PDB file of C-alpha atoms in Angstrom:
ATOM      1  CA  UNK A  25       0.000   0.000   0.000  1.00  0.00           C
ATOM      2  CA  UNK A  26       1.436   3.561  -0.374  1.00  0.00           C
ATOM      3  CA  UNK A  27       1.318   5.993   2.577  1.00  0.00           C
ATOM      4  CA  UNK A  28      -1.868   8.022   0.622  1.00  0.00           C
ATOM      5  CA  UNK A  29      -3.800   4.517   0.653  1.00  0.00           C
ATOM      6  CA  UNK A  30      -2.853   3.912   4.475  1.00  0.00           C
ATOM      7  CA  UNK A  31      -4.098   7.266   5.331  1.00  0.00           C
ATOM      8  CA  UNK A  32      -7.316   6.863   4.034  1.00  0.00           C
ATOM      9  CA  UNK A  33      -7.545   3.050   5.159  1.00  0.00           C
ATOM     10  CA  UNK A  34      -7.012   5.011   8.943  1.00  0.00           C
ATOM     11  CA  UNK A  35      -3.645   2.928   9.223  1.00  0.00           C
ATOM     12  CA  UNK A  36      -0.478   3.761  10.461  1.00  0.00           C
ATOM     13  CA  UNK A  37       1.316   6.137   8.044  1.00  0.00           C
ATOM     14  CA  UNK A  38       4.666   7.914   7.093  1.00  0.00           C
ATOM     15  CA  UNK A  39       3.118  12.110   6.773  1.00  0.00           C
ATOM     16  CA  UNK A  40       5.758  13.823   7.450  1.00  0.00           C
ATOM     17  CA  UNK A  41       8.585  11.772   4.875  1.00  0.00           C
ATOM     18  CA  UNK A  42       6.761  10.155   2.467  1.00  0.00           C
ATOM     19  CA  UNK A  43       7.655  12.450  -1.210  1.00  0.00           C
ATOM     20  CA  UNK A  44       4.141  12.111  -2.347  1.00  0.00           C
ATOM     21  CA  UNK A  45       1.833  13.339   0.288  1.00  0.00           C
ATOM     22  CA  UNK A  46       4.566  16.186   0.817  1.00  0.00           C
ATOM     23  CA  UNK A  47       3.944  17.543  -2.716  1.00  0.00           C
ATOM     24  CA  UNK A  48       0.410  16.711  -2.014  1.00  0.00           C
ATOM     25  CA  UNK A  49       0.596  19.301   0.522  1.00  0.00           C
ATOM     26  CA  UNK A  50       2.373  21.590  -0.982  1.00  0.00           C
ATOM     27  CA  UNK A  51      -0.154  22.117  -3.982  1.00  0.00           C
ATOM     28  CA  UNK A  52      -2.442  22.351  -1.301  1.00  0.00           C
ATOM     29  CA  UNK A  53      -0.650  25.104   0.561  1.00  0.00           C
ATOM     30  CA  UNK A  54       0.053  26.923  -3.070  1.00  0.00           C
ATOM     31  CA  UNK A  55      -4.075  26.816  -3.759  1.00  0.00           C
ATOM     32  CA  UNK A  56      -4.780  28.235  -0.436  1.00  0.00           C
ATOM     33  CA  UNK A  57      -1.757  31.115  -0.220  1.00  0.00           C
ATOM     34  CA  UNK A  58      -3.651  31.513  -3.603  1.00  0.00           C
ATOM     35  CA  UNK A  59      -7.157  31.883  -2.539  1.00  0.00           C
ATOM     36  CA  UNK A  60      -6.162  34.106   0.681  1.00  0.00           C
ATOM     37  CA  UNK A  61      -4.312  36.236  -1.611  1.00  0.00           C
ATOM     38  CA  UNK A  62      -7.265  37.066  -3.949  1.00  0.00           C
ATOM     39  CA  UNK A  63      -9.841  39.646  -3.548  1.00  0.00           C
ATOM     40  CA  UNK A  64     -13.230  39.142  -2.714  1.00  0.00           C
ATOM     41  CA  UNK A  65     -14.352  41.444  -5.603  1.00  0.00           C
ATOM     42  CA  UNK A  66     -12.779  38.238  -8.224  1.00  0.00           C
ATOM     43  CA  UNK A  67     -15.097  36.645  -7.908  1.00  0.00           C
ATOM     44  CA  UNK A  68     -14.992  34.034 -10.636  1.00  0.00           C
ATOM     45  CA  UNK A  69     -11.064  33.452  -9.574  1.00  0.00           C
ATOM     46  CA  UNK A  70     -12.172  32.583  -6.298  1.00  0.00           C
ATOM     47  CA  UNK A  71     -14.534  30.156  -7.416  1.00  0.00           C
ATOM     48  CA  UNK A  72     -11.961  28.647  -9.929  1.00  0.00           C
ATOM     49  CA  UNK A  73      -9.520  28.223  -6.889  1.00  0.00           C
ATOM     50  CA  UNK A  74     -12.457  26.781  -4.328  1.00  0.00           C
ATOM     51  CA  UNK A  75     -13.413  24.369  -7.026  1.00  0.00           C
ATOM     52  CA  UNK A  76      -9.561  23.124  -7.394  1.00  0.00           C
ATOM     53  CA  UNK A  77      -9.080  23.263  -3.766  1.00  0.00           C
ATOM     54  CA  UNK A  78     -12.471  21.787  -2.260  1.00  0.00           C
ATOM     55  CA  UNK A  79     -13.970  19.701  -4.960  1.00  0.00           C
ATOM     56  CA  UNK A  80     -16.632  18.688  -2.121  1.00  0.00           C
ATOM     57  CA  UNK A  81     -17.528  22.125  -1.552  1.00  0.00           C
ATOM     58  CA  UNK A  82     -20.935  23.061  -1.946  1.00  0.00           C
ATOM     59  CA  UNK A  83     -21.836  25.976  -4.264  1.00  0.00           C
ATOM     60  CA  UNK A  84     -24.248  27.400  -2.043  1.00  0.00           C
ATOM     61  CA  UNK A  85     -21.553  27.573   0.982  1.00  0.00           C
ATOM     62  CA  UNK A  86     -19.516  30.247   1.839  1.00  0.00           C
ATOM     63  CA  UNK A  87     -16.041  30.771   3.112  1.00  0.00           C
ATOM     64  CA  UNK A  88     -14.133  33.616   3.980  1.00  0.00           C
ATOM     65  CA  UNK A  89     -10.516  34.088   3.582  1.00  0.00           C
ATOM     66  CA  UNK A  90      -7.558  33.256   5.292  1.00  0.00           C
ATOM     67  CA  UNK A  91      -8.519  29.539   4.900  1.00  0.00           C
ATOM     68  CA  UNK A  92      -6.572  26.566   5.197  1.00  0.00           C
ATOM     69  CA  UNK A  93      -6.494  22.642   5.036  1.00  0.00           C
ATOM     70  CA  UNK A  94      -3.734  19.754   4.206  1.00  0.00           C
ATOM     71  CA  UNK A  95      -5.183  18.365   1.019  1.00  0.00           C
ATOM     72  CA  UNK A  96      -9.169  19.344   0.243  1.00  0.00           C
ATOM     73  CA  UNK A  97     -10.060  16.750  -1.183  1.00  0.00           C
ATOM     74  CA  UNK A  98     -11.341  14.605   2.591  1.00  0.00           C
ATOM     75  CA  UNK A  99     -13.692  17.711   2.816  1.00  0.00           C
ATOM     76  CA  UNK A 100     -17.263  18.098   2.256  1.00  0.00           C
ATOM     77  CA  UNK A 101     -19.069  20.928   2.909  1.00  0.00           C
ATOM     78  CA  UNK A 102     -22.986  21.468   2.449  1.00  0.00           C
ATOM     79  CA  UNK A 103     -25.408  23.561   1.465  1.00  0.00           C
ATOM     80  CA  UNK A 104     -25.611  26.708   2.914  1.00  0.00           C
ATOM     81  CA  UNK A 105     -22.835  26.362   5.429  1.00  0.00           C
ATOM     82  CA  UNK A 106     -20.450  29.630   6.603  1.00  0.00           C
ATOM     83  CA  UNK A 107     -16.846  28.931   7.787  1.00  0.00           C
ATOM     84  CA  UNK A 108     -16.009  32.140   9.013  1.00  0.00           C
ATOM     85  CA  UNK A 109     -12.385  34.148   8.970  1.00  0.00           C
ATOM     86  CA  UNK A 110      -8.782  31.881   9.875  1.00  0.00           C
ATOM     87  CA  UNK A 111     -10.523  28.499   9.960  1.00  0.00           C
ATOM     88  CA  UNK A 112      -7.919  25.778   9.637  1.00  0.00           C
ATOM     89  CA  UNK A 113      -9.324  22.030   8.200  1.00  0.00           C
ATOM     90  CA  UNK A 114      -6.166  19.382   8.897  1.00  0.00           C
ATOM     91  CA  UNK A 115      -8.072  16.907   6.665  1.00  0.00           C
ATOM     92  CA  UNK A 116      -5.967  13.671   6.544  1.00  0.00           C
ATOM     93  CA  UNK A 117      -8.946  12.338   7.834  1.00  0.00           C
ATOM     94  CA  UNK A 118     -12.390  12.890   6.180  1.00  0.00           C
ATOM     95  CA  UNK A 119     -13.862  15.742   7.457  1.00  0.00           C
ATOM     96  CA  UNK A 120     -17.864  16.699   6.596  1.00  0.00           C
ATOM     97  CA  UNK A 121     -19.762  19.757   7.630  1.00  0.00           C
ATOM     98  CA  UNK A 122     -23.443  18.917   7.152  1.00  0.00           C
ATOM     99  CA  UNK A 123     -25.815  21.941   5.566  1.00  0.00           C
ATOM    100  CA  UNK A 124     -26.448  25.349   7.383  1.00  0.00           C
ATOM    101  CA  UNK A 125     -22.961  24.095   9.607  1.00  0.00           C
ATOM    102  CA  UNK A 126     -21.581  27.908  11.042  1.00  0.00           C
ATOM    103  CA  UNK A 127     -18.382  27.861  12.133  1.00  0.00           C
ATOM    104  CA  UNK A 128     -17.216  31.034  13.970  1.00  0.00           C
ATOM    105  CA  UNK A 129     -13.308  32.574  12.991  1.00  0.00           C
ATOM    106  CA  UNK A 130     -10.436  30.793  14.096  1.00  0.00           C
ATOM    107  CA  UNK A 131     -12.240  27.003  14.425  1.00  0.00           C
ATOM    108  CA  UNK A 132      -9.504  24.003  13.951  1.00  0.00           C
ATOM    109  CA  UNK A 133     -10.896  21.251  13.021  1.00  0.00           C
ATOM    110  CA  UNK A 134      -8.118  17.982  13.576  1.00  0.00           C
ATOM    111  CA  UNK A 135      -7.830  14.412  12.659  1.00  0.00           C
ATOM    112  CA  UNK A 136      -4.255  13.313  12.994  1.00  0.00           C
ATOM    113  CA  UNK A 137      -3.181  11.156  15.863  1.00  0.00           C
ATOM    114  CA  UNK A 138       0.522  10.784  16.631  1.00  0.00           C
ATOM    115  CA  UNK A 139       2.244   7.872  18.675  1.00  0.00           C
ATOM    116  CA  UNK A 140       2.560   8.358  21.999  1.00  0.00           C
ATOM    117  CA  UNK A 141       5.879   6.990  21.858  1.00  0.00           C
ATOM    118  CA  UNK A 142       8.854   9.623  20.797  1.00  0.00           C
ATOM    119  CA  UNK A 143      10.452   7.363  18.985  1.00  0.00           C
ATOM    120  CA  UNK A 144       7.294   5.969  16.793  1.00  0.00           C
ATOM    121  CA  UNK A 145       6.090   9.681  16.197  1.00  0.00           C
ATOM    122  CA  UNK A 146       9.802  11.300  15.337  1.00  0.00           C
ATOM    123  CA  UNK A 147       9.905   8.954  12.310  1.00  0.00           C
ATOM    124  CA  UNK A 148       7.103  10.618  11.092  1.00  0.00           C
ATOM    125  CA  UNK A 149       4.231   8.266  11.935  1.00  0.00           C
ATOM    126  CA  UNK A 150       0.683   9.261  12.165  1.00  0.00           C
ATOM    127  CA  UNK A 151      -3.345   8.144  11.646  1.00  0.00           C
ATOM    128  CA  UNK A 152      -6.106  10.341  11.393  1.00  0.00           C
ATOM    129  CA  UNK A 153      -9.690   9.487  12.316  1.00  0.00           C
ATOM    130  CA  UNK A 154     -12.835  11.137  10.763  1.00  0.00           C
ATOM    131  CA  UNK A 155     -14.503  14.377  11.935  1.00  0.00           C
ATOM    132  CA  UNK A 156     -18.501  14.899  10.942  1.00  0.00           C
ATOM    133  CA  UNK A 157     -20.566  18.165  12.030  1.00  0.00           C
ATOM    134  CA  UNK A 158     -24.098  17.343  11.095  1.00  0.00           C
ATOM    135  CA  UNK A 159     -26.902  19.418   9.746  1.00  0.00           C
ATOM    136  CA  UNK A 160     -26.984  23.296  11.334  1.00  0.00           C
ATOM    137  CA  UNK A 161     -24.457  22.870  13.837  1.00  0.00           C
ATOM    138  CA  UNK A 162     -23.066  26.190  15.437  1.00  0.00           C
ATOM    139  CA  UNK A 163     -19.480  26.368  16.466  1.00  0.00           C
ATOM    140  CA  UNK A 164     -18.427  29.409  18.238  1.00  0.00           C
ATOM    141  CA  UNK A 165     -14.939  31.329  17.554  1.00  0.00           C
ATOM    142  CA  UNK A 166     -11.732  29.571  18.067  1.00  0.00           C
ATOM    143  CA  UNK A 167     -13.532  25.917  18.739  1.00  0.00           C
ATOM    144  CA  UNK A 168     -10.896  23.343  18.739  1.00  0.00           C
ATOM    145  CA  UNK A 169     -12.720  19.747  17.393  1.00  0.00           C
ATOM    146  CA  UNK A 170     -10.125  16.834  17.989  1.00  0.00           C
ATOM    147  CA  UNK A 171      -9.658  13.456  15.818  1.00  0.00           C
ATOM    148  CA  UNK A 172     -12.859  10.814  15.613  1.00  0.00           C
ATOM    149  CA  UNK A 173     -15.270  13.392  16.963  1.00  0.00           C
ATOM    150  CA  UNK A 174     -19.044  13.455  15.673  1.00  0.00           C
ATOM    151  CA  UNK A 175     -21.543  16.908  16.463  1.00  0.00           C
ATOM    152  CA  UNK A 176     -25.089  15.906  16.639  1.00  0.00           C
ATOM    153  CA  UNK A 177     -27.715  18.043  14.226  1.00  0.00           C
ATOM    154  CA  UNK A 178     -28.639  21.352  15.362  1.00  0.00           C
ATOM    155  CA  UNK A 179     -25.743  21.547  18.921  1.00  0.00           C
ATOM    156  CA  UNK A 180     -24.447  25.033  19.545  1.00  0.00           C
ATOM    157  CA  UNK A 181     -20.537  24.749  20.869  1.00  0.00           C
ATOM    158  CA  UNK A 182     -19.622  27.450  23.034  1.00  0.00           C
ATOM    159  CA  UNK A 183     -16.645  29.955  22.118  1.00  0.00           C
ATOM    160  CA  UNK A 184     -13.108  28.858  22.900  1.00  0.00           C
ATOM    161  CA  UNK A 185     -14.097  24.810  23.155  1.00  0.00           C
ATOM    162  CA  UNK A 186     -12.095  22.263  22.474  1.00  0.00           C
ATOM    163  CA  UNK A 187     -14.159  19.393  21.801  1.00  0.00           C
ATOM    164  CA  UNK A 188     -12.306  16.044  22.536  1.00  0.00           C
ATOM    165  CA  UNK A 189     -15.819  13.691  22.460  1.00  0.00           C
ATOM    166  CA  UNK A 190     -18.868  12.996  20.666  1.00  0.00           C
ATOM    167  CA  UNK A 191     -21.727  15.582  21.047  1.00  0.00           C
ATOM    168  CA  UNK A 192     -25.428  14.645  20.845  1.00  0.00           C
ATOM    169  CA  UNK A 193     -27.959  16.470  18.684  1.00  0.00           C
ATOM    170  CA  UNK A 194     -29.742  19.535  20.328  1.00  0.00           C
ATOM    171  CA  UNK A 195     -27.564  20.398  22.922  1.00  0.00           C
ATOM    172  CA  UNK A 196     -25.688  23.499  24.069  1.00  0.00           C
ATOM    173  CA  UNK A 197     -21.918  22.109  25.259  1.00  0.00           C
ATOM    174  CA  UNK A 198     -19.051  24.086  26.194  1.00  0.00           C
ATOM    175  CA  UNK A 199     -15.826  24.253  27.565  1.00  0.00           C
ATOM    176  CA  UNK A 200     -12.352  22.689  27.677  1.00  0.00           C
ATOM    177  CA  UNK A 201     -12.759  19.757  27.895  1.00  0.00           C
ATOM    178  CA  UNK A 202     -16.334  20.447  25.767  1.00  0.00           C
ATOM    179  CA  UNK A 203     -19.256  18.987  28.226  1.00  0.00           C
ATOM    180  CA  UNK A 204     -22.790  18.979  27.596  1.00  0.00           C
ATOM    181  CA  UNK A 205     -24.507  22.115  29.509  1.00  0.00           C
ATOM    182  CA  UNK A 206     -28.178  21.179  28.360  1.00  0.00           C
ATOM    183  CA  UNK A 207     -30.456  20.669  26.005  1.00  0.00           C
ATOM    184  CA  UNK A 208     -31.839  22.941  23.561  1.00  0.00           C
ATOM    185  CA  UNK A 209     -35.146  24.243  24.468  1.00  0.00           C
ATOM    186  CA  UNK A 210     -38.390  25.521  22.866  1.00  0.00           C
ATOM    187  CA  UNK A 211     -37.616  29.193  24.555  1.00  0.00           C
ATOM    188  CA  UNK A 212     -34.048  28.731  22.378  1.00  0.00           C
ATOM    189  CA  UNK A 213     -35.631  28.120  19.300  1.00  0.00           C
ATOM    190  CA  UNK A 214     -38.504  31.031  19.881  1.00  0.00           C
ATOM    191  CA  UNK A 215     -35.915  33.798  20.422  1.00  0.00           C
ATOM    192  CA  UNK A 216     -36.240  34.880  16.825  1.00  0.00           C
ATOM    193  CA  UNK A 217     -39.365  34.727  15.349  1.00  0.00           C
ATOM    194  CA  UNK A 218     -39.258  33.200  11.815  1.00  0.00           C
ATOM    195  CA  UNK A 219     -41.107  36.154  10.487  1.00  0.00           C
ATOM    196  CA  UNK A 220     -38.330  38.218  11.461  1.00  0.00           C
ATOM    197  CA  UNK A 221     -35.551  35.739   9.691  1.00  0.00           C
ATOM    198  CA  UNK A 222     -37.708  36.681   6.212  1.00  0.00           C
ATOM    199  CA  UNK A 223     -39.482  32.824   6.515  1.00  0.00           C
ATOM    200  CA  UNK A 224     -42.670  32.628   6.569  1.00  0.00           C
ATOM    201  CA  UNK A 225     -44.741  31.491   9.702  1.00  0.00           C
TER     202      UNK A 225
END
């Protein structure tokens, strides 16, 4: 097998010296300085560089610049999803954001897991585990989601988290590490009337 296969079989696998995923990388790096570099107002070079960089991006998402991520192609990102100013995707792993996912500036999303042993991890050897954010997720600024870690639908996560376990679905959690604080209540979801959202009643 060659170190890309390993990677994506969630095996044991060289990152760090292995010539192909290093040029990998690099193009990856090159698309992004790219992207970061180009004004909002060109438009249709933007979406020429998103489309080369995230082929799993959705048209209808947005992203603002700086953005960056290992390799693009483990992401998926849905409809109507926002991933807000300095987000940072290491996708070694595959990582998918559901539709109407917000993620707040500075969020790091991570999936590679080194060795604990010095020895084993100075060679270069890593896995990475999956990360999915389900359907209209909220992550606040600077959220910090670690490897294997799944966000139920519709969860808020709190500013500053770092979110090392699994989260259910309609729940506020917060903190470091992230814990459930409670559930989501009918008074949450009536704070804004729909009306006032331009949907209709």
């Amino acid at each position: 097998m060659t170190e890309k296969e390993k990677m994506q079989a969630g095996l044991w696998f060289n990152a760090n010296f292995d010539p192909a995923l290093c040029a990998e990388r690099e193009q990856t790096a090159e698309l992004c300085q790219a992207l970061n570099s180009t004004p909002y107002t060109s438009k249709e070079s933007r979406k020429i560089l998103l489309a080369r960089l995230l082929p799993g991006l959705s048209e209808k998402a947005g992203l603002l610049s700086p953005f960056q991520c290992d390799y693009g192609f483990n992401i998926t990102i849905g409809e109507g999803s926002f991933l807000n100013r300095g987000c940072y995707l290491m996708d070694c792993a595959p990582i998918a954001l559901g539709k109407h996912v917000f993620m707040g500036p500075d969020c790091g999303v991570y999936t590679a897991v080194h060795p604990f042993d010095a020895a084993n991890r100075n060679t270069g050897l890593e896995k990475a585990l999956p990360v999915t954010i389900e359907d209209e997720v909220w992550l606040g600024g600077h959220v910090t989601i670690l490897p294997g870690v799944t966000i139920g639908r519709g969860s808020i996560i709190g500013a500053g988290s770092v979110v090392t376990k699994d989260v259910p679905a309609g729940v506020v959690a917060a903190g470091n590490p992230c814990k459930v604080l409670r559930a989501l209540t009918e008074e949450d979801l009536a704070q804004c009337p729909r009306q006032l959202a331009g949907q209709p009643e």
